[in-house]
Coordinates of C-alpha atoms in Angstrom, one line a residue:
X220 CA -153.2 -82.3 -15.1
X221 CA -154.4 -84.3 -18.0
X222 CA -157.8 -82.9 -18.0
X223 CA -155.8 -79.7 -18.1
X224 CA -153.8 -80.8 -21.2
X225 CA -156.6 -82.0 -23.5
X226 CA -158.6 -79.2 -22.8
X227 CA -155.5 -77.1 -24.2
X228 CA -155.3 -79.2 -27.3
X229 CA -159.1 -78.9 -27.5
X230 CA -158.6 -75.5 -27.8
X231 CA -155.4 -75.8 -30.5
X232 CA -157.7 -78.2 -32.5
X233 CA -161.1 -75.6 -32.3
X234 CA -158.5 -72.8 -33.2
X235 CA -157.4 -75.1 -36.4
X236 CA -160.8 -75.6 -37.7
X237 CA -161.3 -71.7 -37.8
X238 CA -158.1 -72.1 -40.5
X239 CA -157.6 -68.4 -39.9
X240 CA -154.7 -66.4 -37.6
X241 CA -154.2 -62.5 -37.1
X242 CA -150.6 -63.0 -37.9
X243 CA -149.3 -60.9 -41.1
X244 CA -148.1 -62.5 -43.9
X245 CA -144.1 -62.3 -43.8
X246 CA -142.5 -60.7 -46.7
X247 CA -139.1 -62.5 -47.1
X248 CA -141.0 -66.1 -46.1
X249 CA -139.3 -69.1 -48.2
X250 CA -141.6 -72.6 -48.5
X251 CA -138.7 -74.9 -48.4
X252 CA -137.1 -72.8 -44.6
X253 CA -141.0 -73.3 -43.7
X254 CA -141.0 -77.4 -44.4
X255 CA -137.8 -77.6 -42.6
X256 CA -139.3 -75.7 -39.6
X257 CA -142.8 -77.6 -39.6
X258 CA -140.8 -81.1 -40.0
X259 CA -138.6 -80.4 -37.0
X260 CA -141.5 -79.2 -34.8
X261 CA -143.6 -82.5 -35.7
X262 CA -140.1 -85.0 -34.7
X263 CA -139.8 -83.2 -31.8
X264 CA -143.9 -83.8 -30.9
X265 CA -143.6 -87.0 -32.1
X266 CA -140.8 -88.0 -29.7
X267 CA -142.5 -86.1 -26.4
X268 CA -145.8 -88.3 -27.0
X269 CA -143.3 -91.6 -27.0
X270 CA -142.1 -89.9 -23.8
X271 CA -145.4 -89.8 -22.6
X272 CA -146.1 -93.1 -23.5
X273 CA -143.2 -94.7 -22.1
X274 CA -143.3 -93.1 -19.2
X275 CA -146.9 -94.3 -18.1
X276 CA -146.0 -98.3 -20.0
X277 CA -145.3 -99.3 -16.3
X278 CA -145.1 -98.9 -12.8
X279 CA -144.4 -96.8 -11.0
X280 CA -146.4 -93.5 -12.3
X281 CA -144.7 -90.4 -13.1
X282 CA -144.0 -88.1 -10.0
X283 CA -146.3 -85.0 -10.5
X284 CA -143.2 -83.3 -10.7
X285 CA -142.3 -85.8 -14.2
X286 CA -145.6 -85.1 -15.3
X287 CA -145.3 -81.8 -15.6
X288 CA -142.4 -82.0 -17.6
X289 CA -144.1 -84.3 -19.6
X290 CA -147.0 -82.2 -20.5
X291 CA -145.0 -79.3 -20.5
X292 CA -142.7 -81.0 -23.6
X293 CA -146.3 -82.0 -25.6
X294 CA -147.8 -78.5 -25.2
X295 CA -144.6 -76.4 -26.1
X296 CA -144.0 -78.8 -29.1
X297 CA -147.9 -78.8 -30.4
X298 CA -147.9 -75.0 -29.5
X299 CA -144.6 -74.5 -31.8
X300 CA -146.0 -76.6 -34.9
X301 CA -148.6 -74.6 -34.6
X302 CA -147.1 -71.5 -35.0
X303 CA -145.0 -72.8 -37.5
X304 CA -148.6 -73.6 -39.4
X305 CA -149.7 -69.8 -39.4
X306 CA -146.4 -68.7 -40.3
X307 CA -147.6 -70.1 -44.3
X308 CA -149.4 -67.3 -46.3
X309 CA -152.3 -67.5 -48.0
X310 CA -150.0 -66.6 -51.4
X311 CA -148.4 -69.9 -51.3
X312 CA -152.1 -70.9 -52.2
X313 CA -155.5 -71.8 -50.3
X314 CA -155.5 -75.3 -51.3
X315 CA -152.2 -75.5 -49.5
X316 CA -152.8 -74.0 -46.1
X317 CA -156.5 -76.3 -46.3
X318 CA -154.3 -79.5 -46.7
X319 CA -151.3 -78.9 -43.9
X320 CA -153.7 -77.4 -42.0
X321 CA -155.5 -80.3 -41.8
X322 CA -152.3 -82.8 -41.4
X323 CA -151.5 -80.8 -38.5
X324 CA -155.0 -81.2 -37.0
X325 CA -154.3 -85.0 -37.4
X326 CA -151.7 -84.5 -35.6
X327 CA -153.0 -82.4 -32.4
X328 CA -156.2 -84.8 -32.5
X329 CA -153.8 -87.7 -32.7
X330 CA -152.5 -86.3 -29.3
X331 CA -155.1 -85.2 -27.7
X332 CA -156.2 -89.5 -28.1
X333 CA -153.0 -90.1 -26.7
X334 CA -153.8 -88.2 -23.3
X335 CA -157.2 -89.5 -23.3
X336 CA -156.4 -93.4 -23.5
X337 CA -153.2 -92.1 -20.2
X338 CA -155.9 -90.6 -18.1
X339 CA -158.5 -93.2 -18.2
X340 CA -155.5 -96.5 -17.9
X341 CA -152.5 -94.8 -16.1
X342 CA -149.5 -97.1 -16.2
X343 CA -150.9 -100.2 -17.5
X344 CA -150.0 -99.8 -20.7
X345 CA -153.2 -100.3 -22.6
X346 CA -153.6 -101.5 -26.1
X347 CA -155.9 -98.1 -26.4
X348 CA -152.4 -96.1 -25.2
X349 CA -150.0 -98.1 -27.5
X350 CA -152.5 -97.8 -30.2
X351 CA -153.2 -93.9 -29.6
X352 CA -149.2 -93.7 -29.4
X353 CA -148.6 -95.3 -32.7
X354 CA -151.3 -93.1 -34.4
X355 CA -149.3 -90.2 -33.1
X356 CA -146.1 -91.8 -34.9
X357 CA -148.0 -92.5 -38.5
X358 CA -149.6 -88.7 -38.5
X359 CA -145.7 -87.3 -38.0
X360 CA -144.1 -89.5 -40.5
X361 CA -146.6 -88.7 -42.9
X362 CA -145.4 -85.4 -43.3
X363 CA -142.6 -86.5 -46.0
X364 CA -145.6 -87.8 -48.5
X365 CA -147.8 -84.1 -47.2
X366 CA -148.6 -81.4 -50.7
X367 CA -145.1 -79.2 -50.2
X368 CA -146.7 -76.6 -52.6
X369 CA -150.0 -75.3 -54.2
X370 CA -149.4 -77.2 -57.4
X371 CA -148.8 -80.8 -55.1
X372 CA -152.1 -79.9 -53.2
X373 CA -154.1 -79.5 -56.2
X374 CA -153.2 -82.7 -57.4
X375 CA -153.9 -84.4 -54.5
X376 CA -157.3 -83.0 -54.9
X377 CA -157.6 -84.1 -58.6
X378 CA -156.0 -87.6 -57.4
X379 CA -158.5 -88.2 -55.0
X380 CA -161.2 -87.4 -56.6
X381 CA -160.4 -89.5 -59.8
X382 CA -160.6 -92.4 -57.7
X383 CA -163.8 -91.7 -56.1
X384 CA -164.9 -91.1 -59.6
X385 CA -163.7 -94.7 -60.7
X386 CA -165.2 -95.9 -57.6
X387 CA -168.5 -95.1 -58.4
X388 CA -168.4 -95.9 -62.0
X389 CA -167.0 -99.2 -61.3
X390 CA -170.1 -99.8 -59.2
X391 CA -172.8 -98.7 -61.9
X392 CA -171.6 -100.7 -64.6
X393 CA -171.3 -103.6 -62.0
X394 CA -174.8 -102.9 -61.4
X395 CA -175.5 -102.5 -65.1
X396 CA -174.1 -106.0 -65.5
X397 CA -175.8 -108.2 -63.2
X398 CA -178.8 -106.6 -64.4
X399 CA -178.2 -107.6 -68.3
X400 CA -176.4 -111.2 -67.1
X401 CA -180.1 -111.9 -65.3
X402 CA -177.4 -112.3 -61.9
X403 CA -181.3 -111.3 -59.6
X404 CA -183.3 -113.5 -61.4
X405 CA -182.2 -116.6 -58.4
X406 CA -182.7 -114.2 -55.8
X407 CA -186.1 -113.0 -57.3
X408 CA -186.7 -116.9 -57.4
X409 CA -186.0 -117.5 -54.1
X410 CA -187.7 -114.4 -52.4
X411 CA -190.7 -116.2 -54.0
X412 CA -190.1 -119.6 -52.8
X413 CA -189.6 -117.7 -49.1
X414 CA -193.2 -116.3 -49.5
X415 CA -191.8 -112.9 -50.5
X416 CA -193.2 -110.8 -53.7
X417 CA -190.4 -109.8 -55.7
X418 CA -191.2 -106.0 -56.9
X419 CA -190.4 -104.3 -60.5
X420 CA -189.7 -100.9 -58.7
X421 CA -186.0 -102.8 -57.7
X422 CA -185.1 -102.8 -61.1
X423 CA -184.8 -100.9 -64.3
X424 CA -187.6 -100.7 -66.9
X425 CA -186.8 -100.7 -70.5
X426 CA -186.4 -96.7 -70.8
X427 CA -184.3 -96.5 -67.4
X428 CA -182.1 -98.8 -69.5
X429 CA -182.1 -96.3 -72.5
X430 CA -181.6 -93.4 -69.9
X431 CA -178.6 -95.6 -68.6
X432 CA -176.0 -94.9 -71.6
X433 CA -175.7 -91.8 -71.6
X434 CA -175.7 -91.0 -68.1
X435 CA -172.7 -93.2 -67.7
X436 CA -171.1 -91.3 -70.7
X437 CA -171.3 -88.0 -68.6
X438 CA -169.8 -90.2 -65.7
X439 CA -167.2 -91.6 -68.2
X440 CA -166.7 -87.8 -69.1
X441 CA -165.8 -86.5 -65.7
X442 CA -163.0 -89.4 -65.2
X443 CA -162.2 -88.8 -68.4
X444 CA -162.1 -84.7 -67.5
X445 CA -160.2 -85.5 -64.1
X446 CA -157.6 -87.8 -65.8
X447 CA -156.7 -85.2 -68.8
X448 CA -156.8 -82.1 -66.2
X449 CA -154.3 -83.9 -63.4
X450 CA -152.4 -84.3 -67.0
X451 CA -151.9 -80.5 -67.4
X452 CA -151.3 -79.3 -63.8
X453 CA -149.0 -82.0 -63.6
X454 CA -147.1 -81.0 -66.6
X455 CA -147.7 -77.6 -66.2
X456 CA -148.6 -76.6 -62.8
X457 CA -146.1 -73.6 -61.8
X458 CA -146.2 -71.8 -58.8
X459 CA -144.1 -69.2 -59.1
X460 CA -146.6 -65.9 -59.2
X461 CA -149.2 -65.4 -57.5
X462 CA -151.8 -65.4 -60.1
X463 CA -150.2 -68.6 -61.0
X464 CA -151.1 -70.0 -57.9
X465 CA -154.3 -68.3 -57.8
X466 CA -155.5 -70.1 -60.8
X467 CA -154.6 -73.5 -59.4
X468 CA -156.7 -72.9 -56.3
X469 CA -159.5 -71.8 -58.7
X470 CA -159.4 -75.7 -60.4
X471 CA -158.5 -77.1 -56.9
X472 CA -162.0 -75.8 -55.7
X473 CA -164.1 -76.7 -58.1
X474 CA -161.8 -80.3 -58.4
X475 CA -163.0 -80.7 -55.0
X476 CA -167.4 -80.9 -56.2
X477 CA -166.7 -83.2 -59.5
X478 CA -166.6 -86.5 -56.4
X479 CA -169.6 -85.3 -54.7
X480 CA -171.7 -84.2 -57.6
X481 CA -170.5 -87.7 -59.8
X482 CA -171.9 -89.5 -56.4
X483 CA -175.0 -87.4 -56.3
X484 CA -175.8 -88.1 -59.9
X485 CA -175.2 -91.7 -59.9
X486 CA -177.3 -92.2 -56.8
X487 CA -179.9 -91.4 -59.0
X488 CA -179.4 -94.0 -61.2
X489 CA -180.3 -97.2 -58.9
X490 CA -184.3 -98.7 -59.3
X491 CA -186.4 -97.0 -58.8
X492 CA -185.1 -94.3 -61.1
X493 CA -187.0 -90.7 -60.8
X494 CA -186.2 -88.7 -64.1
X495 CA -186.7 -85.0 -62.6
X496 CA -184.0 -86.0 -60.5
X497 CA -181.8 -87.8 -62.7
X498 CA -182.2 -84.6 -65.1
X499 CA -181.2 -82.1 -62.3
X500 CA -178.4 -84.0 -61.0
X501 CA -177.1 -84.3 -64.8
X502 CA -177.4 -80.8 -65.4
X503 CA -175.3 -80.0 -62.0
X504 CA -172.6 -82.5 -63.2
X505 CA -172.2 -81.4 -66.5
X506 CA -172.0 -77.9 -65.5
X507 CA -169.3 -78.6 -62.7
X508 CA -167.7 -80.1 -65.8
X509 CA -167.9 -77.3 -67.9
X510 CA -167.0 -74.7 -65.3
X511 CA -163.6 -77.0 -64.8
X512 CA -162.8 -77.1 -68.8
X513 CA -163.3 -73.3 -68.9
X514 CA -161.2 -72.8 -65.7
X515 CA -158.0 -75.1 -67.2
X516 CA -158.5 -73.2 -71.1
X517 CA -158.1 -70.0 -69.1
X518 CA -155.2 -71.2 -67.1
X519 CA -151.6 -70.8 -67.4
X520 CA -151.3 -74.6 -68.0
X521 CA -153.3 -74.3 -71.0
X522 CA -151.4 -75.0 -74.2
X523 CA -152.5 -74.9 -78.0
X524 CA -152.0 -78.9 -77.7
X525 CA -155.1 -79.5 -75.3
X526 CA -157.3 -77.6 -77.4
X527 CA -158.1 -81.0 -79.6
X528 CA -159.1 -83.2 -75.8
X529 CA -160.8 -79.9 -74.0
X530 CA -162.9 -79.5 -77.1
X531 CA -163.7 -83.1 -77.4
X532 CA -164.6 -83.2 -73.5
X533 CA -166.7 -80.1 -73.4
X534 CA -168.5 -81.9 -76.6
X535 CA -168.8 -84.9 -75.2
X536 CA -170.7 -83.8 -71.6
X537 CA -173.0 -81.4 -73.9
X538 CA -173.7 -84.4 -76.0
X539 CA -175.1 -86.4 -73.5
X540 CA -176.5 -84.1 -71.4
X541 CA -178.9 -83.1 -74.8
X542 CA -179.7 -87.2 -74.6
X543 CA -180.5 -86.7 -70.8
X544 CA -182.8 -84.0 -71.2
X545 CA -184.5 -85.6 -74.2
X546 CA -185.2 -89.0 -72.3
X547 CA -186.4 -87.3 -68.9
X548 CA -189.4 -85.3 -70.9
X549 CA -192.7 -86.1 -69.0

């Protein structure tokens, strides 16, 4: 029976990742009717898996005929927050349907854990069932903090990513630091007293050093781009046409490459620096960067006020991208 049921939530889970449905879009459908749908279906899961749970905590086991009401009440409530999912068109925004659609996956995967850690303890209550059950309880309750529109999605997205973007910065110039405080010259010391040659290719030359500033510029320049941008769709955001929303799931995707393409770029940074890398990576950023400045100035969110900082930006990554390319001639 339980082999039965996670192959059934396999199959809700595999149908998830394919993001897509054949269901048509409903005409009359309201967001906020749609929340209060999806948030009853997800209580009403979340109470059948502490069912479940409870039910298996401690002697005696479940009659068959309890366990099928039991899986009965996780499929029919997984199967209804499902439907629930499909029922939100792709007009309410792309960035929107990727984000609950991925909550909800939690959720099913959550589940599917849950009837896993039964099936391989039965009733002894394992730690692996208490914890798969409180998993379960964290993925529902999450759905009060969960984007409830394209605009909330988006900023996620930018939210994110600006700290992924800190992340990585606060790591270069950590890295930058120890160099110029002489923090390796002990362990090069005692490498050397251990019989081990310490080797110049683990740190940066004099022209690496050079290269160094203005590549963490352009990575100052994309927090700084992230920061000013979450600004403006924060301020401005509006989701109340569809080209509106459109627009915001035009920045939300290319929000989502600025983390990636900073940590590609700054990967390239560490000893033993290769400049046709560092040069290619740059030029990728910057234009990831550019792309997203243009995107915003054509936006709806745009006002005559952000000319002065969307100038200033879009000078500022061309500026030391030029420095880049000039340093990285062979």
């Amino acid at each position: 029976m339980f082999d039965t049921l996670t192959a059934n939530l396999q199959l809700v889970i595999d149908q998830l990742k394919d993001g897509e449905s054949n269901r048509e879009d409903c005409e009359d459908f309201q967001l906020p009717l749609f929340w209060t749908k999806l948030e009853t279906t997800v209580k009403s899961l979340s109470t059948e898996a502490t069912k479940l749970c409870l039910a298996f905590s401690t002697p005696p086991v479940p009659t068959p005929s309890e366990c099928e009401g039991l899986v009965t009440g996780i499929e029919k409530s997984t199967l209804a927050m499902v439907s629930v999912f499909y029922s939100l068109p792709k007009q309410q925004g792309i960035t929107l349907r990727r984000s609950t659609n991925r909550a909800v996956s939690r959720i099913a995967q959550g589940t599917q854990r849950l009837a896993q850690a039964i099936r391989k303890d039965g009733f002894q209550g394992s730690k692996g069932q208490l914890q798969s059950t409180g998993s379960v309880w964290e993925c529902c309750d999450s759905i009060k903090k969960w984007p409830q529109d394209n605009k909330e999605a988006v900023l996620l997205i930018a939210s994110d990513g600006a700290d992924l973007v800190q992340d990585a910065l606060d790591e270069l110039e950590q890295s930058i630091q120890n160099d110029t405080d002489g923090r390796w010259d002990d362990l090069d010391d005692l490498l050397e007293d251990e019989g081990h040659q310490s080797s110049n290719e683990d740190t940066w030359s004099e022209a690496d050093k050079t290269l160094l500033a203005p590549c963490l510029g352009l990575v100052k320049a994309s927090k700084s781009c992230l920061k000013k941008i979450t600004g403006v769709i924060k301020g401005n955001g509006q989701c109340d046409s569809a080209e509106k929303i459109s627009r915001l799931d035009d920045l939300g995707d290319i929000l989502q490459e600025v983390s990636p393409t900073v940590d590609d770029f700054v990967s390239n940074l560490y000893a033993p620096m290769h400049y046709g890398l560092v040069k290619d990576s740059a030029n990728k950023l910057g234009k990831c960067l550019k792309h997203l400045l243009e995107l915003t100035k054509a936006s709806h969110m745009y006002t005559e006020d952000d000319a002065t900082w969307v100038n200033f930006l879009h000078t500022a990554v061309q500026h030391n991208l030029d420095k880049i390319q000039a340093l990285t001639v062979t």
